[in-house]
XYZ file of C-alpha atoms in Angstrom:
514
model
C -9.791 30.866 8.781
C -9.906 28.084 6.607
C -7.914 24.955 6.286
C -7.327 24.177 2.601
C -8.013 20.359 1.417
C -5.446 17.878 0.068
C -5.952 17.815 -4.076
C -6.825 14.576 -4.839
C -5.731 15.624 -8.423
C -2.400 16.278 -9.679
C -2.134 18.832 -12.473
C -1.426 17.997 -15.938
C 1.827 18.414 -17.367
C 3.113 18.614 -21.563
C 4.508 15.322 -23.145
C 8.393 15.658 -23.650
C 9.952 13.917 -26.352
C 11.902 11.148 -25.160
C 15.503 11.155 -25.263
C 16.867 7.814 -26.170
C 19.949 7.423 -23.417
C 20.543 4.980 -20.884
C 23.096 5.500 -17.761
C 25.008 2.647 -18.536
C 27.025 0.995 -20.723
C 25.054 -1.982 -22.445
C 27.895 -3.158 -24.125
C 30.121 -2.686 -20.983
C 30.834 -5.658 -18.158
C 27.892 -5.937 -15.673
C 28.404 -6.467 -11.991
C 27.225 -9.846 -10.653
C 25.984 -10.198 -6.771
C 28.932 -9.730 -4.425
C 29.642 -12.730 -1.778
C 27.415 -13.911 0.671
C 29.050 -12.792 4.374
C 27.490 -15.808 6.902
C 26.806 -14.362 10.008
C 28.320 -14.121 12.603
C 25.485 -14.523 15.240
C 25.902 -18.001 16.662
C 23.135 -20.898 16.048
C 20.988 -21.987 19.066
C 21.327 -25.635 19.706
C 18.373 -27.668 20.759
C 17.974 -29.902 22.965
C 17.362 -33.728 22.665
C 13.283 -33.052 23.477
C 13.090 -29.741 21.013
C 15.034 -32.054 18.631
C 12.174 -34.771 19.022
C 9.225 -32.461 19.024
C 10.273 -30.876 15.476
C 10.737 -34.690 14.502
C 7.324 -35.705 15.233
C 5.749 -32.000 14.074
C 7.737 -32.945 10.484
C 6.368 -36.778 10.169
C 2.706 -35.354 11.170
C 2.570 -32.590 8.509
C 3.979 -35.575 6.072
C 0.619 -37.656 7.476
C -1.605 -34.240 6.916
C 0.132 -34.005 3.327
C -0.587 -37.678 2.253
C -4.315 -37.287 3.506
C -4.555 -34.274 1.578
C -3.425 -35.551 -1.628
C -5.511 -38.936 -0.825
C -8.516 -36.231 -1.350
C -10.326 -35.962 -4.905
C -10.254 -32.535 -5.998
C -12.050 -32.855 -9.387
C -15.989 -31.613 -9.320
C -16.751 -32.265 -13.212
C -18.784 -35.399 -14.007
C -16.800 -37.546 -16.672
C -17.652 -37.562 -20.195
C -20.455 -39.964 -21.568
C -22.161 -39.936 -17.733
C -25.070 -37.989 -19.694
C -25.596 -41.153 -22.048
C -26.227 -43.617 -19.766
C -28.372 -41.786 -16.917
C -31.731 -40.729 -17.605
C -33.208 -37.131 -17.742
C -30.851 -33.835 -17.714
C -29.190 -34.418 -14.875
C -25.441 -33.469 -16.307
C -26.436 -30.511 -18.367
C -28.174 -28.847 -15.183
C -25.242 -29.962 -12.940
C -22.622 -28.340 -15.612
C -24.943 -25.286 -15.842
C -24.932 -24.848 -12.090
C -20.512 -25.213 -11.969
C -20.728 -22.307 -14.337
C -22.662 -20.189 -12.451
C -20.680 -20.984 -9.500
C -17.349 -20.220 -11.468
C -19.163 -16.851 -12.683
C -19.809 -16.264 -9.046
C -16.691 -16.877 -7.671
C -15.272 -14.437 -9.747
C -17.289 -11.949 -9.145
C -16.961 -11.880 -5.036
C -13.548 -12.581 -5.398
C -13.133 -9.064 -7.750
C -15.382 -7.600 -5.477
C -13.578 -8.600 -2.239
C -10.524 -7.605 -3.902
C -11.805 -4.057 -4.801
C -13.070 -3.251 -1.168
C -9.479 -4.768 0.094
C -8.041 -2.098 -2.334
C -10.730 0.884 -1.116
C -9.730 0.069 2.870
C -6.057 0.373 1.772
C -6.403 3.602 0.089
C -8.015 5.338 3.354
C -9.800 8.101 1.332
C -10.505 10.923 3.233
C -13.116 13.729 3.113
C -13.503 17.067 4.370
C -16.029 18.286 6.350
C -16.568 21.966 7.922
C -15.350 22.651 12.144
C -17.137 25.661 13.670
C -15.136 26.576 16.813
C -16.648 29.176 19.014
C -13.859 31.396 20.988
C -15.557 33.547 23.845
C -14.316 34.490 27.311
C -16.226 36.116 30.865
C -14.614 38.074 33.507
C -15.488 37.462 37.179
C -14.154 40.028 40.281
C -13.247 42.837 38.146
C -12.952 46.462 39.733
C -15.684 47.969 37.624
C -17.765 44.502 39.118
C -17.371 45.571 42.628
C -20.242 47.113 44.300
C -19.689 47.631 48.150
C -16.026 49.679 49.029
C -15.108 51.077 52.474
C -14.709 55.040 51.872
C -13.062 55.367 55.149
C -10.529 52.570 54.848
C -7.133 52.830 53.542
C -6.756 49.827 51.271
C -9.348 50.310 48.441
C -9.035 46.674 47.261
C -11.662 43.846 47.382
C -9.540 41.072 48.508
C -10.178 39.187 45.388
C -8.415 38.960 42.576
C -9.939 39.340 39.496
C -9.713 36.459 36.483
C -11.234 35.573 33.228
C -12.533 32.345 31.776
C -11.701 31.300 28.126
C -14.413 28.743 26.278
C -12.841 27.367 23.257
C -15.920 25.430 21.802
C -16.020 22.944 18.242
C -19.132 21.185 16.643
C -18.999 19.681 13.294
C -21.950 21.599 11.329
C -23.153 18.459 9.650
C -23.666 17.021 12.658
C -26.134 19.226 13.862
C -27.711 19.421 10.332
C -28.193 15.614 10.174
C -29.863 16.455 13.596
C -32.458 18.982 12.173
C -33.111 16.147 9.393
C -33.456 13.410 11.638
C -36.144 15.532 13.523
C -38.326 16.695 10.089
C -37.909 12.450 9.581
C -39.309 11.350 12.850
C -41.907 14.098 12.933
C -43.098 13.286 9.306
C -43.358 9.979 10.311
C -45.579 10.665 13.343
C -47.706 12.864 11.673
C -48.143 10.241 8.763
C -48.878 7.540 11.526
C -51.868 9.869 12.899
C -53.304 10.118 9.521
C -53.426 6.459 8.932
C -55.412 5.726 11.752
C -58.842 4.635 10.474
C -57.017 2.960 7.640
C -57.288 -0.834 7.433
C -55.741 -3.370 9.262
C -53.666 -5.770 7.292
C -52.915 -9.313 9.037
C -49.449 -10.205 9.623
C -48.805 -6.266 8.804
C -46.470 -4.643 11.461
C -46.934 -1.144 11.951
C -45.181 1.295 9.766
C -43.171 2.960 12.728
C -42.581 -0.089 13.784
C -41.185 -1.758 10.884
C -39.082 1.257 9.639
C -35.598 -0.292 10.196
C -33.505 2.956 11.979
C -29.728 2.572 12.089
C -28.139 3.269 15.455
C -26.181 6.659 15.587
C -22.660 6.794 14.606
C -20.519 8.314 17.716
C -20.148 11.724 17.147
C -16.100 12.769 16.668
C -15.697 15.490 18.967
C -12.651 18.779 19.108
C -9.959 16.281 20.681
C -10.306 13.825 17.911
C -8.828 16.256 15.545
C -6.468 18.134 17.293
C -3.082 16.635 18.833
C -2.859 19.741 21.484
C -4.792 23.078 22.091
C -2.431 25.761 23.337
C -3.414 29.239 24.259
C 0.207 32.020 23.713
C -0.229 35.237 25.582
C 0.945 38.680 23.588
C 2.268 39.784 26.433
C 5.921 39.379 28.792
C 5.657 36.796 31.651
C 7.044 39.430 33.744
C 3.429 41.525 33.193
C 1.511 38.164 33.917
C -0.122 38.452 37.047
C 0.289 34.326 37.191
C 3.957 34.008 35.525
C 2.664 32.195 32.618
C 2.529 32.987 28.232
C 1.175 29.843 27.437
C -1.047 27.313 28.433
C -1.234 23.948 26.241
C -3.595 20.850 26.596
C -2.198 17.435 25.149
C -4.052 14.730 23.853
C -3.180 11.446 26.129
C -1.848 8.905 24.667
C -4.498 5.954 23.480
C -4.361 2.622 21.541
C -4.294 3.243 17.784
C -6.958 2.116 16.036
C -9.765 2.371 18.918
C -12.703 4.873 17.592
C -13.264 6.473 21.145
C -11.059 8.362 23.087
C -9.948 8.225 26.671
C -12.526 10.350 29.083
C -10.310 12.660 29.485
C -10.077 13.315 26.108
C -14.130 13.320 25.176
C -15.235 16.767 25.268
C -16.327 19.289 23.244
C -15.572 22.411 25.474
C -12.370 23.352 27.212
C -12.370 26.103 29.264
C -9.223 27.701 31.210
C -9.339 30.417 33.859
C -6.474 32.945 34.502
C -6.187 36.046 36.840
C -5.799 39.194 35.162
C -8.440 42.650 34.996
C -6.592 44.448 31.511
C -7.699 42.921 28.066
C -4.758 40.833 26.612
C -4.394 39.546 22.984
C -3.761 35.552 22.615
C -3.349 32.952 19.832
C -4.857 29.828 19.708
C -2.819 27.379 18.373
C -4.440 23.675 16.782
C -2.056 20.579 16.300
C -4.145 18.709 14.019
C -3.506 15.019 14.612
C -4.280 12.849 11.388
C -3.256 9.672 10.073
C -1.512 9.393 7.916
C -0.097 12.577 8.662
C 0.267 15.876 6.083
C 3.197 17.444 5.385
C 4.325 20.460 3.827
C 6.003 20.479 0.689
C 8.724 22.621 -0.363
C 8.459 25.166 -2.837
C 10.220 22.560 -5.642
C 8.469 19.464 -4.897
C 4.414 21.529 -4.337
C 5.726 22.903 -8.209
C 5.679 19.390 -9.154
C 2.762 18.043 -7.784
C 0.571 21.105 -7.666
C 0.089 20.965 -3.949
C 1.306 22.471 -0.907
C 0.457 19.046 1.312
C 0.370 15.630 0.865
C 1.259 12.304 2.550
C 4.477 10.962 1.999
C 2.696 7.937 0.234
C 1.095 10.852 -1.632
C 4.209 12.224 -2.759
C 5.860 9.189 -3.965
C 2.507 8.258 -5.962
C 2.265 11.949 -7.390
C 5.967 11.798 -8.419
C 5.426 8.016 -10.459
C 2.918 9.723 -11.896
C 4.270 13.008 -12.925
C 7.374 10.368 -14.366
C 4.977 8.040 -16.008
C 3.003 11.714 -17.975
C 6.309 12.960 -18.925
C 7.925 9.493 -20.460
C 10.780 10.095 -17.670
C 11.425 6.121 -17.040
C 14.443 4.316 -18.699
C 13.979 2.084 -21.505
C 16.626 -0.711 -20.935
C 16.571 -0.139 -16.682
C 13.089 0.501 -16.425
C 14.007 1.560 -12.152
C 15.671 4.371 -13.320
C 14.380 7.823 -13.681
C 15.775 10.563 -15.941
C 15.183 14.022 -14.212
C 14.100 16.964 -16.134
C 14.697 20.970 -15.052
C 11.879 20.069 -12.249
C 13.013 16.633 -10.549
C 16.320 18.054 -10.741
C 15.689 20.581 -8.794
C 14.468 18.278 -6.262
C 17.196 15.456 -6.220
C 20.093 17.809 -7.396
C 20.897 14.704 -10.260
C 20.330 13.588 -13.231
C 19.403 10.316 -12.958
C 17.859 8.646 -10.080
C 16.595 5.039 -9.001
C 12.643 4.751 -7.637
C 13.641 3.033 -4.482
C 16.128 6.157 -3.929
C 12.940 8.312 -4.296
C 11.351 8.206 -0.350
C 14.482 8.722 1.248
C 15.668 11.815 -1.477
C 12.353 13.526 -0.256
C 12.766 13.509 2.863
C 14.309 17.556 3.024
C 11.797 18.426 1.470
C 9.267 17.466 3.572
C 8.157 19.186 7.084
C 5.732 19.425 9.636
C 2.350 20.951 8.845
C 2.586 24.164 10.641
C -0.493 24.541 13.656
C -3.868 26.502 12.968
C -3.367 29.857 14.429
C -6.502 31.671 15.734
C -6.168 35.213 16.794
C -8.269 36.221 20.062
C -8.310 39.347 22.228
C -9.630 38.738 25.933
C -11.543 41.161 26.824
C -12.759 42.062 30.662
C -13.322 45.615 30.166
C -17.038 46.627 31.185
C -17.769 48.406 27.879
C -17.910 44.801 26.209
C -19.361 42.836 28.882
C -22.299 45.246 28.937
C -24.284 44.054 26.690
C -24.322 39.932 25.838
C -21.146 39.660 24.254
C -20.968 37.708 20.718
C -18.499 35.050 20.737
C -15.438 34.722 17.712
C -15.934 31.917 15.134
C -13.791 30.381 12.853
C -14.757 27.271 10.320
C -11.926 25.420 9.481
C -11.783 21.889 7.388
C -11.475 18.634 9.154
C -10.452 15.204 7.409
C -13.009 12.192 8.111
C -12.776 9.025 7.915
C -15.055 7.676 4.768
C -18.154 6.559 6.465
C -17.971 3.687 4.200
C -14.644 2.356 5.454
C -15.956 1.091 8.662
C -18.157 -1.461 6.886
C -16.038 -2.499 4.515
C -13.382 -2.978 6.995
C -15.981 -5.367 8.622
C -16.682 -7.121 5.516
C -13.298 -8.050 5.121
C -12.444 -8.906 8.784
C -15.835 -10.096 9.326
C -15.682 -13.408 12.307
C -18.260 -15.421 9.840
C -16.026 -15.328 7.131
C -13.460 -18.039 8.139
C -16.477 -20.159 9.189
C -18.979 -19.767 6.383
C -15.102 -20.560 4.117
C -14.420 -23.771 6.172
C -18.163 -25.227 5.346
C -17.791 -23.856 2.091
C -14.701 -26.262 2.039
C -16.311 -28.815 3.388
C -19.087 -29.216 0.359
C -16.325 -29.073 -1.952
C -14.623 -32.003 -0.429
C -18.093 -33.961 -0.506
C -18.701 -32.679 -4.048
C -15.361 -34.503 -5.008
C -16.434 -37.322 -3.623
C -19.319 -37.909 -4.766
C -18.213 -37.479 -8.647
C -15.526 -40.232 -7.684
C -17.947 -42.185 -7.038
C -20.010 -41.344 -9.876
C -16.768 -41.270 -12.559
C -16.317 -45.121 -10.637
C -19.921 -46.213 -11.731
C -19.239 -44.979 -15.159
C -15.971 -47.506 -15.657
C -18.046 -50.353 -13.937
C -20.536 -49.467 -16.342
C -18.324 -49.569 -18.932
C -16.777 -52.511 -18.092
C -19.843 -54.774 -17.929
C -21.662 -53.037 -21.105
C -18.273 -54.222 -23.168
C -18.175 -57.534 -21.379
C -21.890 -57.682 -22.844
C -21.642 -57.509 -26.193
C -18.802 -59.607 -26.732
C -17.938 -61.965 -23.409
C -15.560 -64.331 -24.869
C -13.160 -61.517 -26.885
C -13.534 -59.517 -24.020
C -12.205 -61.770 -20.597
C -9.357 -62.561 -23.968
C -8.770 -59.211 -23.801
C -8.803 -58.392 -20.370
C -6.764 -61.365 -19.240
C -3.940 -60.351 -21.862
C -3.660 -57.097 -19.991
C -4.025 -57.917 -16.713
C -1.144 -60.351 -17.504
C 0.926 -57.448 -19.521
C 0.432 -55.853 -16.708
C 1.756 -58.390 -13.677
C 5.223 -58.766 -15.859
C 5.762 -54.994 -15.863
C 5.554 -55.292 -12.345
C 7.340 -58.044 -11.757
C 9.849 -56.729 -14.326
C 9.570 -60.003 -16.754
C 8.108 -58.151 -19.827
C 9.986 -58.929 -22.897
C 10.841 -56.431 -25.612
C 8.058 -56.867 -27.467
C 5.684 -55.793 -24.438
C 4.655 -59.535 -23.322
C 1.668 -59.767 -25.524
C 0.685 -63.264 -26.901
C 2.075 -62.910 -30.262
C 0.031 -66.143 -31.337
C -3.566 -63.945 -31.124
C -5.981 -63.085 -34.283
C -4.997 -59.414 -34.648
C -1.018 -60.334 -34.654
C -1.571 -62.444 -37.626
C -4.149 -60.424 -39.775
C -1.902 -58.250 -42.431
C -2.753 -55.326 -44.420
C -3.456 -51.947 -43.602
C -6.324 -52.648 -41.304
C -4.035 -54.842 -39.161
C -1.166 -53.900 -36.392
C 1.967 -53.688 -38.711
C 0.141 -51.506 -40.788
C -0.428 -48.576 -38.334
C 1.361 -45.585 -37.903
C 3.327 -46.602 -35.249
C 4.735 -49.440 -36.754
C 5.645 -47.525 -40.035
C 7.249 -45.128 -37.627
C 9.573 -47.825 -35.692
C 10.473 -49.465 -38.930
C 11.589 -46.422 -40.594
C 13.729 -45.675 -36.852
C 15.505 -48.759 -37.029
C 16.434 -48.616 -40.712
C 17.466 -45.037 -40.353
C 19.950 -46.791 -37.277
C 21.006 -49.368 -39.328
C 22.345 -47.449 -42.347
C 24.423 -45.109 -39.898
């Protein structure tokens, strides 16, 4: 009996011509947002030391705030740092920030692609072997010693059976066999090389072979919500009253990878009085997550699938409406149904965020896996060793991957290795401020070199344009000393021939002839 796989694929369907068509109006009045209802719960008042506490919290995240803009953020060197140092310094230094850049980018795509692989929870299939057998104990035909004068033929005991419902994933056991060839290749490898030579600082080869520690093995419970056991037969022919006899999985904290003790087997075994053979059903709850549902016979014709996830289904639907050019043009939320969707939403037109709750009827509970068994405790089959019933049935996993990508992401280093990271950055800043603060001293001095006397002329002129901005005694024409050199040199090399001046000029008289 197998269990058939989700498709991962959806099947392809023909283009349709798209209708041009829109459910609304364009041309008609559009609805604005109706108005805002306050509510009616009431406001908590605080008292005078809550009141004071958020006071002080507020004025210390404005302290934090200031600090953090106090903080130099830039990392390039200035330009012209790489004329006035000696050596390469400032090429190598920009050649290292690109690398970094390229870097960042690519952990940060990479960190974003395992984030996306977590999220997706891929799963994969892998192969159950359950082993069904059952032994009889204190049957007539068993008893050996009777009383041929008595009147009462009967034993005194009652006979039973014992059931063994047994599962092992076969890969398990064939990793197993593998593991064994490994280690005995490696043994026999290690007795060849023993007259070869020594090497110093060398560990040995069985030694050094790095072995990762076993995975814990998922065992029958792991898969399986409850195992329940129906008798074909009337309680009122039970010798014990009972038609069914059903084992529950207890209840455990998402997310752990080990189950409860209780719970950690890979054998369950139930005995039950009876001496005639009796047919039963096994019945499996699989237990996955996120669960699989049956589709209806509609919505599987749509996305080529009998079960899916809901996420599935809503994915599988955007896509089948994406294939078949099914989206509006103007109110791209909106869906125009063809003969398929509509026989799903029983419209024509229908909104995406409508979509998960219009599935919902036609979506149900995966039905359990049914295995058929006959109990047997007549002598003609326990005779001889009996062979036990097997069924293989498919299993979802986990990707094996998932685990340590999971840990990548989550892993305790991270927020420390980020904060030092953090850390450099801040002294990186600082230390081109300091640099970019050398280059204007530099700057300064080399121009007071070459000409001291126009220079401190210079300087003093702004450093007094300057003190009358702030003490708001600047005149309209900006407070420089109109009586200087360059004010009274004409011509097109002087000030009033510049652009800007031939750009006022023409301002005002284009003002004045208004």
């Amino acid at each position: 009996m197998m269990n058939t796989p989700m498709q991962p694929q959806y099947r392809g369907h023909a283009q349709q011509t798209p209708v041009q068509r829109s459910p609304h109006n364009p041309t008609g009045p559009r609805r604005g947002p109706g108005p805002m209802i306050s509510s009616s719960h009431p406001q908590p008042t605080l008292t005078a030391a809550q009141m004071q506490a958020q006071q002080a919290a507020a004025v210390q995240e404005r302290e934090l705030a200031k600090r953090r803009s106090r903080k130099p953020t830039d990392k390039n060197i200035p330009d012209g740092v790489e004329d006035v140092i000696v050596g390469d310094g400032v090429k190598r230094y920009r050649e290292l920030r690109d690398m970094e850049r390229k870097l960042d980018a690519a952990m940060m795509r990479k960190r974003l692609d395992i984030q996306d692989s977590v999220n997706r929870n891929v799963k994969r299939y892998k192969t159950m072997r359950i082993w069904i057998s059952n032994t009889a104990e204190n049957q007539p035909w068993q008893a050996n010693s009777l009383d041929e004068n008595a009147f009462d033929f009967s034993t005194g005991i009652e006979a039973t059976y014992k059931v063994r419902i047994e599962g092992r994933l076969l890969d398990d056991e064939d990793d197993k066999e593998l593991s064994d060839a490994g280690d005995s290749e490696d043994e026999n490898a290690a007795e060849k090389d023993d007259d070869a030579m020594d090497e110093d600082n060398v560990a040995p080869k069985s030694k050094a072979k790095a072995r990762t520690p076993p995975q814990p093995r998922k065992k029958l419970p792991h898969f399986f919500k409850s195992i329940a056991a129906e008798f074909d037969r009337s309680k009122t022919l039970q010798p014990d009253a009972t038609t069914q006899i059903e084992w529950k999985k207890p209840p455990h904290q998402a997310g752990t990878p080990s189950l409860p003790l209780a719970a950690d087997f890979d054998c369950l075994e139930f005995e039950r009085k009876g001496d005639e053979n009796i047919n039963c059903t096994i019945n499996l709850v699989r237990d996955e997550n996120p669960d699989r549902l049956r589709l209806s016979k509609e919505l599987a014709e749509v996305l080529d699938t009998d079960e899916e996830t809901r996420a599935g289904v809503v994915m599988g639907i955007w896509e089948y409406v994406k294939t078949m050019g099914l989206q509006e043009d103007e109110e791209k939320r909106g869906v125009r149904c063809d003969e398929r969707l509509r026989a799903i939403f029983k419209q024509d037109t229908v909104y995406f965020p409508q979509i998960p709750e219009l599935i919902l009827p036609h979506l149900s509970p995966l039905p359990p896996l049914q295995l058929p068994y006959t109990i047997r405790v007549d002598p003609t089959y326990h005779s001889s060793l009996p062979e036990p019933t097997i069924y293989d049935i498919r299993v979802p996993l986990d990707d094996p991957l998932r685990t340590q990508m999971a840990t990548v992401i989550s892993s305790p280093t991270y927020p420390t290795t980020l904060r030092t990271l953090t850390a450099l950055d801040e002294q990186l800043a600082t230390l081109v401020q300091a640099i970019a603060h050398s280059k204007a001293k530099h700057g300064f001095f080399s121009a007071m070199g070459r000409d001291p006397a126009g220079f401190v002329r210079r300087w003093t002129s702004s450093q007094k344009r300057d003190l009358e901005v702030i003490l708001g005694e600047a005149g309209r024409g900006g407070g420089e000393d109109g009586a200087g050199e360059e004010w009274r040199r004409g011509g097109r090399e002087g000030v009033w021939g510049s652009e800007g001046v031939r750009e006022s000029v023409g301002l005002w008289l284009a003002k004045a002839g208004r």
